[in-house]
Amino acid sequence: MNKLITYIFLIFPLLGFSQELITNVHNRQTTSLNGEWNYIVDQYETGYYSFHHDAFDQQKGFQKSAFYSNYHAQNKQELVEYDFDKSPTMTIPGDWNSQKENLFYYEGNIWFKKSFDYDLKENKRLFVYFGAINYKAEVYLNGIKLGIHEGGFTPFNFEISSIIKEKDNFLVVKVDDTRKKEAVPTTNTDWFNYGGITRDVLLIEEPKSFIQDYFVQLKKGDKNTISGFVKINNFDENEEFINIKIPELKINYKGKINAEGMVSFEINSKKIKYWSPETPKLYDVSLEYNNQILQDNIGFRTIETQNAKILLNGKPVFLKGISIHEENDKGGRANSKADALRLLTWAKELGCNYVRLAHYPHNENMVRLADKIGLMVWEEIPVYWTVDFTNMETYKNAENQLVEMIGRDKNRCSTIIWSMANETPISDARNTFINNLNAKARDLDNTRLISAALLTKSNNLNSYVDDPIAENLDIIAFNEYLGWYGGNLDDAEKIKWTSKYNKPVVVSEFGGGAKAGLHGKKNERWTEEFQEYLYVQNLKMIEKIPNISGLSPWILVDFRSPRRLLPEIQDGYNRKGLISNKGIKKKAFFVLKNFYNNK
Ligand code: GCU
């Protein structure tokens, strides 16, 4: 056994960062590795560094003290000071904070191990896929390092065809959720830093040459042309064509693959039923190549801005929205279909046709459900408050999260807006940082709108946005907290908003806290009556904002935040929800519902 690992270790050097994303994993041949995983809390990274702080996976030869070796003492004399199989377990996917009381406040390193057998046939390839791991993941299979991934909210995968064994494979993941200045997000956020393997872990089996990725959406500005690309992994010259079939539209397109394994296509169709929140039409689409048939459900809609209006399928639309954090009913990180249904059903009940998924890409179940039930979506990368805009590594990290977000969800018609950032302070470095992300997003996908949640300025009763990056954004979105962080609610109707941009305006956040069940006068903070009045007044003000095209009040449900510490009121929760974390609707919920029903 030791000789084998030593041999393998010499042959297969470090494989580096995560590989190109395999998309639409839900409709591929997969084996789930979800379930109970052993874990070892490793505060001092004892399983990663020697006592002289040399990283084991940088050393030559077999490192039995390295936790990724999953080594067991061979006899009663041998010294080994860890044992995954005797270590506790937790459920994956799932954050460690809400599963283990003694890990509630833990931030740092935890190792996870999953053993499994897999009979990989000769002519097949195998990949391991992670829906998301917060925050930094170092992944090993059978003692071999597959690579590293940074960013807690986007998927990544590694090929393991050459490492997999029929029996006793051990997948080991070192997860580090230590908050760092140079990270994305940085150290300070108003949400809870849930650590762990927070989304599905899948084995994906594919033929030698297979469909890796594709983009099938309406061409920008052309509602009768379906366009995009298909990317083949390890293109096989004997298989020159792919087929794109949309039976309901009588489309059976045959495309010739070029030498790079790519097909770009444009398919004309005058019979498309367009997706909208009222009629969330999805088509069965299949991509066929090399005996592989990849199914997907895709909707077609156009989204654009014209003269300060947002047009959906060519018609002006008002975004009746709500902001949402990705939390489940147990005070943990949400990830399942049931979690998505709980949150989006409430949004529908509120009368929404739109949701802002804040401040990071939520799990894929959310956007796929939004496709299905008809909710337009704002997706965002966690460039939040004061990330280190001067640091090129920070930029690369943010850009990588953007690439992965767009990579995963570019075929989701519900997603209409990519957001680059939230409440970031104006500076040259910041402007360049976000403008570069903006350019990258347009390069990857020119069919959707680009925005960011901006801060506002005001003097007396005049409020406005004056931000250099707004020039390059399609939608002027801003957060305002009249009556909570400043201003007087009674002045709401006197406040004059001006906008120097001939662009649609969306109020991406407004709101105030209330403890569900706490009642009193409308000027008593934390009461439901205060929050109710705050909504009434803010909605009056917002209706008068020039070019107002939508809003997503902060927030659907109370959520955990280490910044909210007022005893008996907050107790570690941001209480700006319209629904409490226990599912109780507050009075303001009905103010907004009524507003949307009359909109
Ligand atoms: C900010 C921020 C949110 C935060 C909210 C609040 O605007 O974008 O992340 O939770 O305000 O203060 O409640």
XYZ file of C-alpha atoms in Angstrom, residues 195-467:
273
model
C -18.214 26.970 6.817
C -18.007 23.627 5.115
C -19.034 21.565 2.116
C -22.294 23.405 1.713
C -23.641 21.984 -1.567
C -23.818 18.649 -3.410
C -20.770 16.476 -4.056
C -21.158 14.397 -7.191
C -19.143 11.961 -9.289
C -19.806 12.669 -12.964
C -19.164 9.862 -15.460
C -18.645 10.855 -19.084
C -17.528 9.250 -22.363
C -13.936 9.926 -23.485
C -15.209 12.833 -25.565
C -18.231 14.666 -24.224
C -20.283 17.885 -24.105
C -18.586 19.978 -21.417
C -20.469 23.240 -21.681
C -23.037 25.087 -23.799
C -24.925 28.329 -24.106
C -28.425 28.235 -25.591
C -30.291 31.521 -25.329
C -31.860 34.141 -27.596
C -29.370 36.256 -29.530
C -29.014 39.755 -28.034
C -31.762 41.987 -29.431
C -33.198 39.259 -31.708
C -36.265 37.398 -30.404
C -36.365 34.992 -33.366
C -32.797 33.702 -33.202
C -31.591 31.100 -30.717
C -27.816 31.358 -30.587
C -24.876 30.176 -28.569
C -22.159 27.561 -28.495
C -21.433 23.969 -27.560
C -18.018 23.036 -26.194
C -16.711 19.502 -26.499
C -14.159 18.155 -24.045
C -11.493 16.084 -25.856
C -13.026 16.489 -29.306
C -12.995 13.266 -31.311
C -12.416 13.915 -35.024
C -14.547 10.880 -35.868
C -17.504 12.587 -34.265
C -17.758 15.788 -36.339
C -21.286 16.874 -35.577
C -23.545 17.709 -32.697
C -27.309 17.943 -32.773
C -29.394 20.480 -30.943
C -33.023 19.377 -30.723
C -36.010 21.367 -29.500
C -38.906 19.133 -30.569
C -41.688 21.568 -29.659
C -40.134 24.146 -32.003
C -39.422 21.458 -34.614
C -35.751 22.306 -34.312
C -33.202 19.644 -35.138
C -30.031 21.591 -35.792
C -26.859 19.810 -36.936
C -23.634 21.698 -36.208
C -20.115 20.915 -37.373
C -17.538 20.975 -34.589
C -14.360 22.969 -35.292
C -10.828 21.866 -34.469
C -11.061 23.483 -31.010
C -14.074 21.305 -30.205
C -16.459 24.249 -30.465
C -19.690 24.843 -32.347
C -21.223 28.316 -32.523
C -24.744 28.388 -33.879
C -27.724 30.565 -34.759
C -31.108 28.913 -35.233
C -34.070 30.886 -36.491
C -37.546 30.232 -35.103
C -40.703 32.343 -35.332
C -42.790 30.086 -33.087
C -41.122 30.691 -29.723
C -43.387 31.140 -26.685
C -41.427 33.578 -24.581
C -40.704 32.963 -20.910
C -42.098 35.474 -18.446
C -43.094 35.347 -14.751
C -46.730 35.080 -15.809
C -46.012 32.349 -18.391
C -42.746 30.594 -17.362
C -42.503 28.514 -20.519
C -39.527 26.133 -20.606
C -38.591 23.984 -23.603
C -37.093 20.495 -23.538
C -33.740 20.936 -25.234
C -31.394 18.061 -25.976
C -27.788 18.204 -27.122
C -26.588 15.048 -28.839
C -22.968 14.107 -29.478
C -21.071 10.835 -29.580
C -24.045 8.794 -28.237
C -24.372 11.255 -25.389
C -27.764 12.986 -24.991
C -27.745 15.911 -22.582
C -31.191 17.216 -21.650
C -32.059 20.602 -20.271
C -35.136 22.771 -19.713
C -34.525 26.178 -21.179
C -36.725 29.239 -21.490
C -36.308 32.001 -24.064
C -36.919 35.677 -23.298
C -35.313 38.957 -24.249
C -34.220 41.435 -21.562
C -32.931 44.897 -22.364
C -33.179 48.537 -21.352
C -34.553 51.331 -23.505
C -34.931 54.963 -22.485
C -34.712 54.235 -18.797
C -37.163 51.370 -19.039
C -36.491 47.680 -18.521
C -38.044 45.666 -21.356
C -38.889 41.982 -20.960
C -39.749 40.449 -24.338
C -39.931 43.970 -25.703
C -42.458 45.233 -23.116
C -41.754 47.537 -20.137
C -41.630 45.577 -16.881
C -41.544 46.690 -13.248
C -39.394 44.477 -11.029
C -41.544 43.647 -7.982
C -38.851 42.107 -5.897
C -37.450 41.102 -2.552
C -33.880 40.419 -1.419
C -33.044 36.953 -0.090
C -30.154 35.400 1.830
C -29.445 31.661 1.339
C -30.558 30.323 4.721
C -32.724 27.362 5.614
C -35.314 26.933 8.360
C -32.702 25.501 10.749
C -30.559 28.632 10.826
C -28.030 27.074 8.427
C -26.892 27.433 4.815
C -29.711 26.474 2.446
C -28.941 24.133 -0.446
C -31.868 21.837 -1.230
C -34.891 21.956 -3.529
C -37.084 22.169 -0.412
C -35.091 25.154 0.863
C -35.535 26.880 -2.491
C -39.257 26.130 -2.547
C -39.706 27.589 0.958
C -38.025 30.885 0.049
C -39.414 31.365 -3.459
C -42.951 30.365 -2.484
C -42.894 33.195 0.066
C -41.645 35.570 -2.627
C -44.514 34.537 -4.884
C -46.950 34.947 -1.997
C -45.637 38.490 -1.587
C -46.656 39.176 -5.187
C -43.072 39.240 -6.512
C -42.067 38.708 -10.133
C -38.394 39.188 -9.244
C -35.874 38.302 -6.505
C -32.417 39.611 -5.622
C -30.216 36.703 -4.503
C -27.815 38.475 -2.115
C -24.808 38.855 -1.942
C -23.372 35.759 -3.564
C -24.507 33.100 -6.099
C -27.100 30.942 -4.366
C -27.401 27.203 -5.025
C -28.550 26.066 -8.477
C -31.865 24.810 -7.103
C -32.871 28.455 -6.564
C -32.388 29.601 -10.158
C -33.807 26.417 -11.659
C -36.925 26.826 -9.511
C -37.132 30.513 -10.474
C -37.110 29.374 -14.126
C -39.946 26.972 -13.375
C -42.266 29.101 -11.256
C -41.581 32.406 -13.016
C -39.360 34.770 -11.034
C -36.778 37.049 -12.622
C -33.430 36.921 -10.777
C -30.595 39.272 -9.846
C -27.394 37.271 -9.195
C -24.337 38.801 -7.491
C -20.746 37.973 -6.636
C -19.614 38.806 -3.068
C -17.600 41.918 -3.933
C -19.047 43.415 -0.790
C -18.120 46.612 1.084
C -14.323 46.966 1.355
C -12.706 44.125 -0.558
C -9.031 44.787 -1.308
C -9.455 46.588 -4.642
C -5.719 47.235 -4.985
C -4.794 43.543 -4.835
C -4.523 41.741 -8.211
C -4.978 38.335 -6.541
C -8.233 39.612 -5.047
C -9.318 40.758 -8.502
C -8.472 37.372 -10.076
C -10.430 35.663 -7.320
C -13.464 37.913 -7.855
C -13.258 37.436 -11.620
C -13.033 33.669 -11.198
C -16.192 33.693 -9.063
C -17.877 35.766 -11.786
C -16.791 33.294 -14.487
C -18.095 30.357 -12.446
C -21.415 32.087 -11.635
C -22.077 32.968 -15.281
C -20.723 29.570 -16.357
C -23.236 27.730 -14.160
C -26.344 29.870 -14.799
C -26.028 31.334 -18.306
C -28.793 29.032 -19.580
C -31.251 30.100 -16.866
C -33.752 32.498 -18.447
C -34.874 33.649 -14.968
C -31.496 35.325 -14.419
C -31.767 38.769 -16.004
C -29.132 40.776 -14.097
C -25.517 40.042 -13.181
C -24.430 42.231 -10.260
C -20.761 43.036 -9.825
C -20.764 44.366 -6.273
C -22.602 45.736 -3.226
C -22.062 49.049 -1.398
C -18.407 49.465 -2.348
C -16.680 52.779 -1.536
C -15.727 54.908 -4.547
C -12.003 55.010 -5.348
C -9.913 54.748 -8.502
C -8.844 51.208 -7.614
C -12.441 50.204 -6.902
C -13.734 51.796 -10.093
C -11.131 49.956 -12.173
C -11.783 46.692 -10.318
C -15.534 46.783 -10.921
C -15.313 48.161 -14.451
C -13.020 45.248 -15.313
C -15.497 42.770 -13.846
C -18.240 44.488 -15.819
C -16.252 44.128 -19.066
C -15.553 40.467 -18.290
C -19.229 39.774 -17.663
C -20.239 41.398 -20.974
C -17.549 39.372 -22.708
C -18.946 36.137 -21.283
C -22.617 37.019 -21.759
C -23.889 40.007 -23.722
C -27.530 38.930 -23.401
C -28.150 40.073 -19.810
C -28.100 43.378 -17.902
C -25.159 44.369 -15.725
C -25.561 46.253 -12.472
C -24.221 46.732 -8.941
C -25.839 47.918 -5.676
C -24.556 51.464 -5.229
C -24.537 53.920 -2.362
C -26.384 57.217 -2.593
C -25.633 60.810 -1.665
C -28.009 63.353 -0.224
C -28.082 66.872 1.044
C -31.147 67.900 2.937
C -34.118 66.432 1.117
C -32.301 65.876 -2.165
C -30.949 62.420 -2.876
C -29.123 61.075 -5.872
C -26.547 58.626 -7.155
C -23.230 60.005 -8.341
C -20.882 57.108 -9.007
